[in-house]
mmCIF file of C-alpha atoms in Angstrom:
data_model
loop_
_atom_site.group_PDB
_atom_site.id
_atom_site.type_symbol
_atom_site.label_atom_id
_atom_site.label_comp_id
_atom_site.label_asym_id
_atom_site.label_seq_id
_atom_site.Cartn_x
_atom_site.Cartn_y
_atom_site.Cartn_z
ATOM 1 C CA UNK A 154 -61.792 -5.718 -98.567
ATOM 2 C CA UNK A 155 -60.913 -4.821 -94.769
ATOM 3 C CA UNK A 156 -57.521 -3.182 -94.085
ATOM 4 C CA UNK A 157 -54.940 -5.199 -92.620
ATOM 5 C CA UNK A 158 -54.862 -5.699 -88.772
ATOM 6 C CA UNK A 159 -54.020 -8.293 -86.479
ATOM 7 C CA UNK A 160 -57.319 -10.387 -87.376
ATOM 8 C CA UNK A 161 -56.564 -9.546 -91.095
ATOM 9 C CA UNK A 162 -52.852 -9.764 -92.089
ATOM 10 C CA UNK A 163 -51.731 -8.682 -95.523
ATOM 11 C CA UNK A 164 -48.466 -10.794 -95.174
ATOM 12 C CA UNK A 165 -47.979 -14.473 -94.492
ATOM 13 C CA UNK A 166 -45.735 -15.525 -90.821
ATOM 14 C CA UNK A 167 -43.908 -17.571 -92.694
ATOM 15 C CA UNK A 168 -42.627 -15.367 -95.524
ATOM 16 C CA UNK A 169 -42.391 -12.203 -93.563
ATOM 17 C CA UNK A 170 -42.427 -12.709 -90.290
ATOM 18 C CA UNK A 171 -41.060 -8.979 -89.223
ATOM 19 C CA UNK A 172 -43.826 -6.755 -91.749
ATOM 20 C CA UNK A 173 -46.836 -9.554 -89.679
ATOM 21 C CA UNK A 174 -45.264 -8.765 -86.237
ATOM 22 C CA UNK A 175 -45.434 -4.903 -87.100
ATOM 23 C CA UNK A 176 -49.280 -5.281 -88.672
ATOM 24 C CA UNK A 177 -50.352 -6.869 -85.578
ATOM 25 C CA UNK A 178 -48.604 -4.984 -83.002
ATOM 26 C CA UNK A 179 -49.044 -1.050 -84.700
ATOM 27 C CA UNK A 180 -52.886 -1.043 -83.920
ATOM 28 C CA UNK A 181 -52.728 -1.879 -80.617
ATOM 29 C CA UNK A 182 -52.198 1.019 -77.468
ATOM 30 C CA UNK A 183 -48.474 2.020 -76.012
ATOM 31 C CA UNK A 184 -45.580 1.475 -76.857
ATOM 32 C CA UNK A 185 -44.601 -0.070 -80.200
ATOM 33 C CA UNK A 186 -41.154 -1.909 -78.840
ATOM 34 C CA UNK A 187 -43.047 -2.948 -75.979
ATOM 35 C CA UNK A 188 -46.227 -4.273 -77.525
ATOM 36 C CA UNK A 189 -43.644 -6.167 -79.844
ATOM 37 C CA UNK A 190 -41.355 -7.530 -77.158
ATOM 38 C CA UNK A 191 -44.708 -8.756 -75.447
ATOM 39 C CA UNK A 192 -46.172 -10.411 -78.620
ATOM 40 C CA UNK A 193 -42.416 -12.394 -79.302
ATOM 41 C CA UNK A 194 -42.672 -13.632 -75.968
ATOM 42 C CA UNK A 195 -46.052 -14.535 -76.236
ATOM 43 C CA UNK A 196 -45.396 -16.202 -79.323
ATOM 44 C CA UNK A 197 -42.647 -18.307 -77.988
ATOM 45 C CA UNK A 198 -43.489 -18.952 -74.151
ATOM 46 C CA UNK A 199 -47.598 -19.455 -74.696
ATOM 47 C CA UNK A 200 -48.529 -20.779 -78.065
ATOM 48 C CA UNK A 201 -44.633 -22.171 -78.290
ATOM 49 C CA UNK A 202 -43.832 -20.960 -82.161
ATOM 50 C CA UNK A 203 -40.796 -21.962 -83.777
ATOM 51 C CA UNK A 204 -39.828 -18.537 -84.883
ATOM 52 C CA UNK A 205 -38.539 -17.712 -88.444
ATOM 53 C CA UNK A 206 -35.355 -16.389 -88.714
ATOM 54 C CA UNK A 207 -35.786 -12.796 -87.783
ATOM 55 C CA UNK A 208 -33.961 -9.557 -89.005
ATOM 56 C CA UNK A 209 -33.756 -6.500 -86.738
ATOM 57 C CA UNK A 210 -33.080 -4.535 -89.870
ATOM 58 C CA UNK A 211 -36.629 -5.312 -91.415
ATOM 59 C CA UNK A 212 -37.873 -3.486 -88.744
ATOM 60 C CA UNK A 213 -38.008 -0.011 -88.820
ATOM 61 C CA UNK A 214 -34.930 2.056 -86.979
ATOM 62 C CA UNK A 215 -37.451 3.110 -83.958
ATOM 63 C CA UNK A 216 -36.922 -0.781 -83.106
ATOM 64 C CA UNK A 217 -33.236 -0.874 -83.165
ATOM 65 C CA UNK A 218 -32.697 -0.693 -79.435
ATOM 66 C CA UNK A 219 -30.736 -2.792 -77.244
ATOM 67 C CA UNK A 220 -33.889 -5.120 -75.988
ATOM 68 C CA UNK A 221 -34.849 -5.514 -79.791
ATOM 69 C CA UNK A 222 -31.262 -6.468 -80.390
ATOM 70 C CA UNK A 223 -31.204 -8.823 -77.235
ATOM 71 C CA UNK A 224 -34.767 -10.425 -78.968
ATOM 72 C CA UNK A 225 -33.009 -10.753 -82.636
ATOM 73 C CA UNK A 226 -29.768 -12.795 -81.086
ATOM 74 C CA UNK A 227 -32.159 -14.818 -78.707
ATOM 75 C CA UNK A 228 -34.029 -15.931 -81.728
ATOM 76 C CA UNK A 229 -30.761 -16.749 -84.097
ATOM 77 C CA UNK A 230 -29.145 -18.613 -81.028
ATOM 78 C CA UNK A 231 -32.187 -20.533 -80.455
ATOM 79 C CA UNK A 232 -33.722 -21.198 -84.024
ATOM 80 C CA UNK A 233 -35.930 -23.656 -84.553
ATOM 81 C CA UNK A 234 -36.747 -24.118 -80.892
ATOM 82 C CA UNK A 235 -40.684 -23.536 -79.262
ATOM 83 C CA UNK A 236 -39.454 -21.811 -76.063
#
């Protein structure tokens, strides 16, 4: 069995959204925030996901800035909206 990457997730979206974010966004070059930030707007603006409620504190502390927190309140204001 292949490791898990963002072709291969170990987790489900649904169930834990946060740990599936990370898995796909850790492989890929730069910054981790900013490759995250990018694939959450991707998510909601392009393939127009309704996002799972979404914890800033299931992400690791490196992510606890003020554009992650912006992104967490965003989502909880606007739950179960496709952007």
């Amino acid at each position: 069995m292949s490791a898990p990457n963002s072709l291969n997730p170990s987790v489900s979206f649904i169930e834990n959204p946060e740990k599936f974010i990370l898995e796909h966004c850790e492989n890929k070059q730069g910054n981790l925030e900013a490759n995250v930030l990018e694939f959450l707007r991707r998510l909601t603006t392009v393939y127009k996901v309704k996002m799972p409620p979404l914890k800033l504190v299931n992400f690791p502390s490196s992510l606890h800035t003020p554009a992650m927190k912006r992104a967490m309140e965003y989502f909880e204001k606007n739950k179960n909206k496709a952007a």
